[in-house]
Amino acid sequence: MRPVQFSGSARAECHSTTAMPSRRRHRPTRKSTSPPATAVCRTRCWLSQAPAMCTDRSDHPRALRRQRGLTMIELVLFIVIVSVGVAGILGAMSVATTKGSDPVRRKQAIMIAEQLMEEVQGAGYTLCDPTDPGFDTATVDAAGVITGCVNGPETFGREGTITRPYDNVNDYVAAAGDALPGFDSGGVLANAAGKPLTAGYTATVRMVQESFGNPAVPNFGAIKITITVSYDQESFVLDGYRTRYAPNQR
């Protein structure tokens, strides 16, 4: 930018910081409200965009004296904040890209677990096996003691070579607490009719007696059912319950 040229009178006016003494006799006058000549000079110098012409820089405008740019600390903080933000965005994009199909796979796992749970809870839960001669007359007292079964009360584990759907809920496992693939047919996960389900999934079922706190449910009066469906190193767990509300119903 080319400096603005001042005339000799203007330059002299700007360089002068004190007023020449007047030869006239001092006369009392009213107090002047106009700004001092020095301030006017400085203002003219700065408005003319030629600050170099002003010799006194002690009271330059604050905005022009302020240092421009940023400090090293501010620069480091800026780099750190931007780096964290970029890393977070890239991480979210990576997860969304690599696991974009997970919701579909998980939804299928939930549907399989619900289907298998419905099958298990729909089975009977009786005092005796349905083939027992004393099935219709067997009873259970308040302590949970079962009487009247000729072949003994119903317990965990299936009898003989029965196939799905089983006649009793406890036929789906061999023993309490064991998680077994009770829904496989020929080593493949299948529905109650023996038809294979969606490939890539496996399922196990686990059962334990449930007392439901104090006072407890009579012995073997309720069962907690846990079905776990696994896929792609992930799993979905579904819990359900079955009570013996109809001990003599086929």
Tab-separated table of N, CA and C in Angstrom, residues 57-210:
chain	number	residue	atom	x	y	z
A	57	ARG	N	3.626	7.241	19.598
A	57	ARG	CA	2.849	6.011	19.440
A	57	ARG	C	2.322	5.491	20.782
A	58	SER	N	2.376	6.315	21.810
A	58	SER	CA	2.003	5.822	23.135
A	58	SER	C	0.526	5.542	23.263
A	59	ASP	N	-0.297	6.220	22.477
A	59	ASP	CA	-1.739	5.995	22.619
A	59	ASP	C	-2.363	5.710	21.264
A	60	HIS	N	-1.715	4.844	20.485
A	60	HIS	CA	-2.339	4.399	19.246
A	60	HIS	C	-3.625	3.656	19.566
A	61	PRO	N	-4.526	3.573	18.610
A	61	PRO	CA	-5.756	2.799	18.866
A	61	PRO	C	-5.428	1.386	19.318
A	62	ARG	N	-6.176	0.897	20.315
A	62	ARG	CA	-5.896	-0.411	20.902
A	62	ARG	C	-5.962	-1.526	19.861
A	63	ALA	N	-6.929	-1.446	18.926
A	63	ALA	CA	-7.077	-2.499	17.927
A	63	ALA	C	-5.863	-2.612	17.034
A	64	LEU	N	-5.155	-1.459	16.782
A	64	LEU	CA	-3.990	-1.497	15.915
A	64	LEU	C	-2.745	-1.918	16.672
A	65	ARG	N	-2.695	-1.658	17.983
A	65	ARG	CA	-1.546	-2.072	18.772
A	65	ARG	C	-1.591	-3.546	19.147
A	66	ARG	N	-2.797	-4.180	19.095
A	66	ARG	CA	-2.947	-5.566	19.535
A	66	ARG	C	-2.172	-6.502	18.612
A	67	GLN	N	-1.522	-7.502	19.202
A	67	GLN	CA	-0.716	-8.418	18.422
A	67	GLN	C	-1.608	-9.403	17.682
A	68	ARG	N	-1.282	-9.676	16.422
A	68	ARG	CA	-2.071	-10.589	15.610
A	68	ARG	C	-1.554	-12.022	15.742
A	69	GLY	N	-2.386	-13.025	15.243
A	69	GLY	CA	-1.963	-14.417	15.241
A	69	GLY	C	-2.394	-15.152	16.500
A	70	LEU	N	-1.717	-16.270	16.817
A	70	LEU	CA	-2.052	-17.072	17.983
A	70	LEU	C	-0.779	-17.600	18.617
A	71	THR	N	-0.917	-18.038	19.860
A	71	THR	CA	0.240	-18.539	20.593
A	71	THR	C	0.438	-20.024	20.319
A	72	MET	N	1.578	-20.538	20.729
A	72	MET	CA	1.874	-21.950	20.545
A	72	MET	C	0.907	-22.830	21.331
A	73	ILE	N	0.524	-22.391	22.534
A	73	ILE	CA	-0.422	-23.164	23.346
A	73	ILE	C	-1.768	-23.274	22.642
A	74	GLU	N	-2.231	-22.156	22.085
A	74	GLU	CA	-3.503	-22.181	21.365
A	74	GLU	C	-3.426	-23.101	20.151
A	75	LEU	N	-2.302	-23.098	19.458
A	75	LEU	CA	-2.140	-23.959	18.291
A	75	LEU	C	-2.160	-25.431	18.683
A	76	VAL	N	-1.470	-25.772	19.775
A	76	VAL	CA	-1.447	-27.162	20.237
A	76	VAL	C	-2.843	-27.615	20.656
A	77	LEU	N	-3.560	-26.769	21.400
A	77	LEU	CA	-4.917	-27.117	21.812
A	77	LEU	C	-5.821	-27.323	20.605
A	78	PHE	N	-5.684	-26.472	19.606
A	78	PHE	CA	-6.490	-26.613	18.395
A	78	PHE	C	-6.218	-27.951	17.710
A	79	ILE	N	-4.933	-28.313	17.598
A	79	ILE	CA	-4.579	-29.576	16.950
A	79	ILE	C	-5.141	-30.762	17.728
A	80	VAL	N	-5.047	-30.719	19.067
A	80	VAL	CA	-5.552	-31.819	19.895
A	80	VAL	C	-7.062	-31.969	19.743
A	81	ILE	N	-7.790	-30.864	19.819
A	81	ILE	CA	-9.254	-30.920	19.724
A	81	ILE	C	-9.693	-31.445	18.364
A	82	VAL	N	-9.077	-30.940	17.314
A	82	VAL	CA	-9.436	-31.403	15.967
A	82	VAL	C	-9.099	-32.883	15.796
A	83	SER	N	-7.960	-33.320	16.327
A	83	SER	CA	-7.564	-34.724	16.201
A	83	SER	C	-8.552	-35.642	16.901
A	84	VAL	N	-8.975	-35.266	18.113
A	84	VAL	CA	-9.951	-36.077	18.845
A	84	VAL	C	-11.273	-36.148	18.089
A	85	GLY	N	-11.715	-35.011	17.567
A	85	GLY	CA	-12.965	-35.006	16.813
A	85	GLY	C	-12.905	-35.865	15.569
A	86	VAL	N	-11.812	-35.764	14.824
A	86	VAL	CA	-11.668	-36.571	13.607
A	86	VAL	C	-11.596	-38.057	13.949
A	87	ALA	N	-10.858	-38.402	15.022
A	87	ALA	CA	-10.763	-39.809	15.422
A	87	ALA	C	-12.129	-40.369	15.806
A	88	GLY	N	-12.938	-39.578	16.519
A	88	GLY	CA	-14.271	-40.038	16.885
A	88	GLY	C	-15.164	-40.264	15.681
A	89	ILE	N	-15.112	-39.350	14.734
A	89	ILE	CA	-15.938	-39.495	13.531
A	89	ILE	C	-15.512	-40.717	12.721
A	90	LEU	N	-14.203	-40.899	12.541
A	90	LEU	CA	-13.714	-42.052	11.786
A	90	LEU	C	-14.059	-43.361	12.488
A	91	GLY	N	-13.988	-43.376	13.842
A	91	GLY	CA	-14.353	-44.583	14.576
A	91	GLY	C	-15.813	-44.946	14.396
A	92	ALA	N	-16.688	-43.935	14.471
A	92	ALA	CA	-18.119	-44.192	14.272
A	92	ALA	C	-18.403	-44.687	12.859
A	93	MET	N	-17.737	-44.098	11.875
A	93	MET	CA	-17.933	-44.541	10.496
A	93	MET	C	-17.433	-45.964	10.293
A	94	SER	N	-16.333	-46.316	10.968
A	94	SER	CA	-15.800	-47.671	10.841
A	94	SER	C	-16.763	-48.701	11.414
A	95	VAL	N	-17.316	-48.401	12.604
A	95	VAL	CA	-18.275	-49.328	13.215
A	95	VAL	C	-19.518	-49.469	12.354
A	96	ALA	N	-20.004	-48.343	11.835
A	96	ALA	CA	-21.203	-48.389	10.995
A	96	ALA	C	-20.965	-49.172	9.714
A	97	THR	N	-19.736	-49.100	9.195
A	97	THR	CA	-19.432	-49.810	7.950
A	97	THR	C	-19.260	-51.305	8.171
A	98	THR	N	-18.522	-51.670	9.219
A	98	THR	CA	-18.223	-53.085	9.449
A	98	THR	C	-19.399	-53.858	10.033
A	99	LYS	N	-20.285	-53.156	10.753
A	99	LYS	CA	-21.404	-53.853	11.389
A	99	LYS	C	-22.743	-53.336	10.899
A	100	GLY	N	-22.766	-52.929	9.659
A	100	GLY	CA	-24.012	-52.398	9.107
A	100	GLY	C	-25.107	-53.442	8.995
A	101	SER	N	-24.732	-54.718	8.861
A	101	SER	CA	-25.734	-55.774	8.722
A	101	SER	C	-26.108	-56.407	10.054
A	102	ASP	N	-25.483	-55.983	11.155
A	102	ASP	CA	-25.767	-56.580	12.465
A	102	ASP	C	-27.232	-56.503	12.869
A	103	PRO	N	-27.937	-55.392	12.673
A	103	PRO	CA	-29.343	-55.356	13.093
A	103	PRO	C	-30.192	-56.453	12.465
A	104	VAL	N	-29.934	-56.773	11.202
A	104	VAL	CA	-30.706	-57.826	10.537
A	104	VAL	C	-30.387	-59.179	11.154
A	105	ARG	N	-29.104	-59.452	11.360
A	105	ARG	CA	-28.711	-60.733	11.951
A	105	ARG	C	-29.248	-60.875	13.372
A	106	ARG	N	-29.202	-59.794	14.126
A	106	ARG	CA	-29.703	-59.857	15.504
A	106	ARG	C	-31.216	-60.041	15.516
A	107	LYS	N	-31.907	-59.388	14.599
A	107	LYS	CA	-33.353	-59.556	14.528
A	107	LYS	C	-33.715	-61.001	14.210
A	108	GLN	N	-32.963	-61.632	13.325
A	108	GLN	CA	-33.207	-63.038	13.021
A	108	GLN	C	-32.957	-63.915	14.243
A	109	ALA	N	-31.898	-63.595	15.010
A	109	ALA	CA	-31.614	-64.365	16.223
A	109	ALA	C	-32.741	-64.219	17.240
A	110	ILE	N	-33.287	-63.017	17.366
A	110	ILE	CA	-34.404	-62.801	18.297
A	110	ILE	C	-35.626	-63.607	17.870
A	111	MET	N	-35.907	-63.618	16.580
A	111	MET	CA	-37.067	-64.363	16.081
A	111	MET	C	-36.897	-65.863	16.313
A	112	ILE	N	-35.681	-66.372	16.111
A	112	ILE	CA	-35.433	-67.800	16.357
A	112	ILE	C	-35.612	-68.125	17.831
A	113	ALA	N	-35.052	-67.287	18.716
A	113	ALA	CA	-35.177	-67.529	20.158
A	113	ALA	C	-36.638	-67.498	20.599
A	114	GLU	N	-37.406	-66.543	20.092
A	114	GLU	CA	-38.822	-66.462	20.464
A	114	GLU	C	-39.597	-67.674	19.958
A	115	GLN	N	-39.275	-68.147	18.766
A	115	GLN	CA	-39.952	-69.325	18.226
A	115	GLN	C	-39.671	-70.561	19.071
A	116	LEU	N	-38.410	-70.750	19.452
A	116	LEU	CA	-38.048	-71.905	20.270
A	116	LEU	C	-38.632	-71.796	21.677
A	117	MET	N	-38.660	-70.589	22.239
A	117	MET	CA	-39.249	-70.410	23.564
A	117	MET	C	-40.742	-70.723	23.541
A	118	GLU	N	-41.420	-70.315	22.504
A	118	GLU	CA	-42.852	-70.611	22.392
A	118	GLU	C	-43.092	-72.116	22.319
A	119	GLU	N	-42.218	-72.820	21.617
A	119	GLU	CA	-42.351	-74.277	21.540
A	119	GLU	C	-42.177	-74.922	22.908
A	120	VAL	N	-41.145	-74.496	23.648
A	120	VAL	CA	-40.864	-75.099	24.951
A	120	VAL	C	-41.979	-74.788	25.943
A	121	GLN	N	-42.399	-73.534	26.020
A	121	GLN	CA	-43.440	-73.168	26.977
A	121	GLN	C	-44.790	-73.773	26.621
A	122	GLY	N	-44.968	-74.148	25.373
A	122	GLY	CA	-46.232	-74.771	24.971
A	122	GLY	C	-46.331	-76.239	25.314
A	123	ALA	N	-45.212	-76.846	25.724
A	123	ALA	CA	-45.240	-78.255	26.109
A	123	ALA	C	-45.908	-78.417	27.471
A	124	GLY	N	-46.341	-79.626	27.771
A	124	GLY	CA	-46.983	-79.885	29.053
A	124	GLY	C	-45.997	-79.835	30.211
A	125	TYR	N	-46.547	-79.680	31.417
A	125	TYR	CA	-45.726	-79.698	32.624
A	125	TYR	C	-46.559	-80.398	33.690
A	126	THR	N	-46.484	-81.729	33.690
A	126	THR	CA	-47.371	-82.547	34.514
A	126	THR	C	-46.604	-83.244	35.632
A	127	LEU	N	-47.379	-83.862	36.522
A	127	LEU	CA	-46.774	-84.580	37.640
A	127	LEU	C	-46.139	-85.884	37.176
A	128	CYS	N	-46.819	-86.580	36.287
A	128	CYS	CA	-46.314	-87.850	35.764
A	128	CYS	C	-46.168	-87.752	34.255
A	129	ASP	N	-45.456	-88.703	33.697
A	129	ASP	CA	-45.385	-88.771	32.246
A	129	ASP	C	-46.780	-89.099	31.705
A	130	PRO	N	-47.170	-88.512	30.573
A	130	PRO	CA	-48.519	-88.768	30.043
A	130	PRO	C	-48.831	-90.238	29.800
A	131	THR	N	-47.800	-91.077	29.657
A	131	THR	CA	-48.048	-92.510	29.459
A	131	THR	C	-48.177	-93.274	30.771
A	132	ASP	N	-48.007	-92.620	31.897
A	132	ASP	CA	-48.083	-93.277	33.206
A	132	ASP	C	-49.532	-93.614	33.533
A	133	PRO	N	-49.799	-94.833	34.062
A	133	PRO	CA	-51.181	-95.205	34.418
A	133	PRO	C	-51.805	-94.292	35.471
A	134	GLY	N	-50.993	-93.713	36.326
A	134	GLY	CA	-51.529	-92.851	37.376
A	134	GLY	C	-51.547	-91.381	37.002
A	135	PHE	N	-51.453	-91.093	35.724
A	135	PHE	CA	-51.358	-89.701	35.271
A	135	PHE	C	-52.542	-88.865	35.749
A	136	ASP	N	-53.751	-89.371	35.612
A	136	ASP	CA	-54.941	-88.568	35.901
A	136	ASP	C	-55.235	-88.439	37.391
A	137	THR	N	-54.671	-89.308	38.226
A	137	THR	CA	-55.004	-89.297	39.649
A	137	THR	C	-53.851	-88.834	40.536
A	138	ALA	N	-52.736	-88.556	39.978
A	138	ALA	CA	-51.578	-88.132	40.774
A	138	ALA	C	-51.858	-86.778	41.424
A	139	THR	N	-51.284	-86.586	42.602
A	139	THR	CA	-51.487	-85.335	43.348
A	139	THR	C	-50.148	-84.815	43.870
A	140	VAL	N	-50.166	-83.566	44.314
A	140	VAL	CA	-48.992	-82.943	44.910
A	140	VAL	C	-49.460	-82.135	46.110
A	141	ASP	N	-48.742	-82.244	47.247
A	141	ASP	CA	-49.141	-81.511	48.444
A	141	ASP	C	-48.448	-80.149	48.487
A	142	ALA	N	-48.686	-79.416	49.581
A	142	ALA	CA	-48.144	-78.061	49.709
A	142	ALA	C	-46.630	-78.046	49.769
A	143	ALA	N	-46.035	-79.134	50.197
A	143	ALA	CA	-44.573	-79.208	50.281
A	143	ALA	C	-43.949	-79.602	48.949
A	144	GLY	N	-44.789	-79.900	47.945
A	144	GLY	CA	-44.267	-80.272	46.635
A	144	GLY	C	-44.037	-81.754	46.469
A	145	VAL	N	-44.538	-82.584	47.397
A	145	VAL	CA	-44.360	-84.032	47.306
A	145	VAL	C	-45.428	-84.601	46.375
A	146	ILE	N	-44.987	-85.364	45.360
A	146	ILE	CA	-45.887	-85.922	44.349
A	146	ILE	C	-46.181	-87.380	44.698
A	147	THR	N	-47.445	-87.743	44.656
A	147	THR	CA	-47.864	-89.122	44.907
A	147	THR	C	-48.835	-89.550	43.816
A	148	GLY	N	-48.878	-90.865	43.587
A	148	GLY	CA	-49.839	-91.411	42.629
A	148	GLY	C	-49.245	-91.804	41.305
A	149	CYS	N	-48.001	-91.454	41.021
A	149	CYS	CA	-47.384	-91.823	39.745
A	149	CYS	C	-46.825	-93.250	39.859
A	150	VAL	N	-47.265	-94.126	38.959
A	150	VAL	CA	-46.806	-95.513	38.997
A	150	VAL	C	-45.320	-95.602	38.650
A	151	ASN	N	-44.895	-94.878	37.647
A	151	ASN	CA	-43.497	-94.917	37.200
A	151	ASN	C	-42.649	-93.787	37.782
A	152	GLY	N	-43.185	-93.126	38.784
A	152	GLY	CA	-42.443	-92.054	39.417
A	152	GLY	C	-42.756	-90.692	38.813
A	153	PRO	N	-42.497	-89.620	39.564
A	153	PRO	CA	-42.786	-88.267	39.079
A	153	PRO	C	-41.962	-87.917	37.835
A	154	GLU	N	-42.448	-86.950	37.110
A	154	GLU	CA	-41.747	-86.449	35.930
A	154	GLU	C	-40.482	-85.706	36.357
A	155	THR	N	-39.375	-85.978	35.688
A	155	THR	CA	-38.097	-85.336	36.000
A	155	THR	C	-37.441	-84.859	34.699
A	156	PHE	N	-36.273	-84.202	34.847
A	156	PHE	CA	-35.545	-83.746	33.661
A	156	PHE	C	-35.073	-84.945	32.841
A	157	GLY	N	-35.115	-84.786	31.527
A	157	GLY	CA	-34.664	-85.838	30.621
A	157	GLY	C	-35.844	-86.485	29.913
A	158	ARG	N	-35.660	-86.841	28.648
A	158	ARG	CA	-36.740	-87.455	27.866
A	158	ARG	C	-36.760	-88.971	28.052
A	159	GLU	N	-37.936	-89.521	27.882
A	159	GLU	CA	-38.134	-90.955	28.053
A	159	GLU	C	-38.170	-91.642	26.687
A	160	GLY	N	-37.384	-92.692	26.551
A	160	GLY	CA	-37.408	-93.473	25.321
A	160	GLY	C	-36.877	-92.700	24.124
A	161	THR	N	-37.546	-92.906	23.002
A	161	THR	CA	-37.108	-92.311	21.732
A	161	THR	C	-38.119	-91.289	21.220
A	162	ILE	N	-38.737	-90.568	22.108
A	162	ILE	CA	-39.723	-89.573	21.680
A	162	ILE	C	-39.038	-88.458	20.896
A	163	THR	N	-39.791	-87.823	20.037
A	163	THR	CA	-39.252	-86.749	19.201
A	163	THR	C	-40.042	-85.462	19.431
A	164	ARG	N	-39.501	-84.394	18.909
A	164	ARG	CA	-40.169	-83.093	19.020
A	164	ARG	C	-41.435	-83.087	18.183
A	165	PRO	N	-42.391	-82.261	18.689
A	165	PRO	CA	-42.408	-81.541	19.976
A	165	PRO	C	-42.649	-82.501	21.132
A	166	TYR	N	-41.892	-82.326	22.212
A	166	TYR	CA	-41.967	-83.236	23.347
A	166	TYR	C	-43.236	-82.991	24.153
A	167	ASP	N	-43.653	-84.038	24.885
A	167	ASP	CA	-44.903	-83.924	25.642
A	167	ASP	C	-44.729	-83.201	26.965
A	168	ASN	N	-43.480	-83.037	27.431
A	168	ASN	CA	-43.237	-82.325	28.683
A	168	ASN	C	-42.090	-81.339	28.507
A	169	VAL	N	-42.192	-80.209	29.207
A	169	VAL	CA	-41.205	-79.151	29.054
A	169	VAL	C	-39.817	-79.606	29.470
A	170	ASN	N	-39.735	-80.496	30.468
A	170	ASN	CA	-38.424	-80.921	30.957
A	170	ASN	C	-37.785	-81.991	30.083
A	171	ASP	N	-38.438	-82.380	28.984
A	171	ASP	CA	-37.832	-83.341	28.062
A	171	ASP	C	-36.810	-82.689	27.127
A	172	TYR	N	-36.736	-81.377	27.121
A	172	TYR	CA	-35.824	-80.685	26.208
A	172	TYR	C	-34.385	-80.684	26.711
A	173	VAL	N	-34.161	-81.072	27.969
A	173	VAL	CA	-32.805	-81.132	28.525
A	173	VAL	C	-32.602	-82.477	29.194
A	174	ALA	N	-31.329	-82.833	29.387
A	174	ALA	CA	-31.023	-84.104	30.038
A	174	ALA	C	-30.940	-83.962	31.550
A	175	ALA	N	-30.549	-82.781	32.028
A	175	ALA	CA	-30.421	-82.553	33.465
A	175	ALA	C	-30.543	-81.064	33.736
A	176	ALA	N	-30.908	-80.750	34.969
A	176	ALA	CA	-31.056	-79.343	35.349
A	176	ALA	C	-29.704	-78.640	35.295
A	177	GLY	N	-29.704	-77.439	34.728
A	177	GLY	CA	-28.496	-76.633	34.679
A	177	GLY	C	-27.618	-76.862	33.470
A	178	ASP	N	-27.897	-77.876	32.668
A	178	ASP	CA	-27.079	-78.149	31.486
A	178	ASP	C	-27.623	-77.386	30.280
A	179	ALA	N	-26.728	-76.707	29.560
A	179	ALA	CA	-27.106	-76.012	28.329
A	179	ALA	C	-26.806	-76.931	27.155
A	180	LEU	N	-27.855	-77.459	26.533
A	180	LEU	CA	-27.694	-78.445	25.474
A	180	LEU	C	-28.365	-77.976	24.187
A	181	PRO	N	-27.875	-78.457	23.040
A	181	PRO	CA	-28.532	-78.142	21.761
A	181	PRO	C	-29.792	-78.983	21.585
A	182	GLY	N	-30.809	-78.648	22.325
A	182	GLY	CA	-32.023	-79.456	22.324
A	182	GLY	C	-32.922	-79.250	21.129
A	183	PHE	N	-32.505	-78.432	20.169
A	183	PHE	CA	-33.361	-78.158	19.012
A	183	PHE	C	-32.727	-78.619	17.703
A	184	ASP	N	-31.638	-79.376	17.786
A	184	ASP	CA	-30.957	-79.817	16.573
A	184	ASP	C	-31.614	-81.071	16.002
A	185	SER	N	-31.552	-81.167	14.689
A	185	SER	CA	-32.007	-82.358	13.978
A	185	SER	C	-30.915	-82.726	12.989
A	186	GLY	N	-30.202	-83.814	13.289
A	186	GLY	CA	-29.077	-84.194	12.453
A	186	GLY	C	-27.934	-83.203	12.522
A	187	GLY	N	-27.765	-82.555	13.668
A	187	GLY	CA	-26.689	-81.590	13.836
A	187	GLY	C	-26.990	-80.215	13.286
A	188	VAL	N	-28.224	-79.984	12.827
A	188	VAL	CA	-28.622	-78.697	12.260
A	188	VAL	C	-29.801	-78.152	13.053
A	189	LEU	N	-29.771	-76.854	13.352
A	189	LEU	CA	-30.870	-76.217	14.074
A	189	LEU	C	-32.148	-76.311	13.247
A	190	ALA	N	-33.213	-76.828	13.882
A	190	ALA	CA	-34.463	-77.057	13.158
A	190	ALA	C	-35.643	-76.661	14.023
A	191	ASN	N	-36.792	-76.491	13.383
A	191	ASN	CA	-38.009	-76.160	14.119
A	191	ASN	C	-38.676	-77.434	14.624
A	192	ALA	N	-39.867	-77.305	15.211
A	192	ALA	CA	-40.538	-78.459	15.811
A	192	ALA	C	-40.910	-79.517	14.783
A	193	ALA	N	-41.074	-79.110	13.523
A	193	ALA	CA	-41.419	-80.060	12.463
A	193	ALA	C	-40.191	-80.714	11.850
A	194	GLY	N	-39.002	-80.355	12.320
A	194	GLY	CA	-37.777	-80.933	11.797
A	194	GLY	C	-37.195	-80.216	10.601
A	195	LYS	N	-37.755	-79.070	10.214
A	195	LYS	CA	-37.245	-78.314	9.071
A	195	LYS	C	-36.128	-77.374	9.529
A	196	PRO	N	-35.013	-77.341	8.785
A	196	PRO	CA	-33.885	-76.483	9.193
A	196	PRO	C	-34.284	-75.013	9.231
A	197	LEU	N	-33.749	-74.315	10.218
A	197	LEU	CA	-33.948	-72.873	10.324
A	197	LEU	C	-32.834	-72.149	9.570
A	198	THR	N	-32.777	-70.836	9.704
A	198	THR	CA	-31.796	-70.031	8.981
A	198	THR	C	-30.380	-70.502	9.278
A	199	ALA	N	-29.589	-70.669	8.220
A	199	ALA	CA	-28.212	-71.141	8.382
A	199	ALA	C	-27.369	-70.097	9.105
A	200	GLY	N	-26.351	-70.588	9.808
A	200	GLY	CA	-25.437	-69.693	10.508
A	200	GLY	C	-25.804	-69.445	11.954
A	201	TYR	N	-26.836	-70.120	12.460
A	201	TYR	CA	-27.275	-69.930	13.843
A	201	TYR	C	-27.246	-71.264	14.577
A	202	THR	N	-26.917	-71.195	15.863
A	202	THR	CA	-27.013	-72.350	16.754
A	202	THR	C	-27.792	-71.933	17.995
A	203	ALA	N	-28.409	-72.913	18.644
A	203	ALA	CA	-29.232	-72.601	19.819
A	203	ALA	C	-29.073	-73.677	20.877
A	204	THR	N	-29.061	-73.234	22.128
A	204	THR	CA	-29.036	-74.147	23.267
A	204	THR	C	-30.164	-73.779	24.222
A	205	VAL	N	-30.571	-74.757	25.036
A	205	VAL	CA	-31.613	-74.532	26.029
A	205	VAL	C	-31.103	-75.011	27.386
A	206	ARG	N	-31.428	-74.258	28.414
A	206	ARG	CA	-31.009	-74.585	29.774
A	206	ARG	C	-32.197	-74.384	30.701
A	207	MET	N	-32.358	-75.302	31.673
A	207	MET	CA	-33.483	-75.217	32.608
A	207	MET	C	-33.003	-75.445	34.033
A	208	VAL	N	-33.568	-74.688	34.954
A	208	VAL	CA	-33.315	-74.862	36.384
A	208	VAL	C	-34.631	-74.657	37.128
A	209	GLN	N	-34.725	-75.268	38.292
A	209	GLN	CA	-35.905	-75.051	39.128
A	209	GLN	C	-35.881	-73.630	39.679
A	210	GLU	N	-37.035	-73.028	39.771
A	210	GLU	CA	-37.153	-71.647	40.237
A	210	GLU	C	-38.047	-71.608	41.462
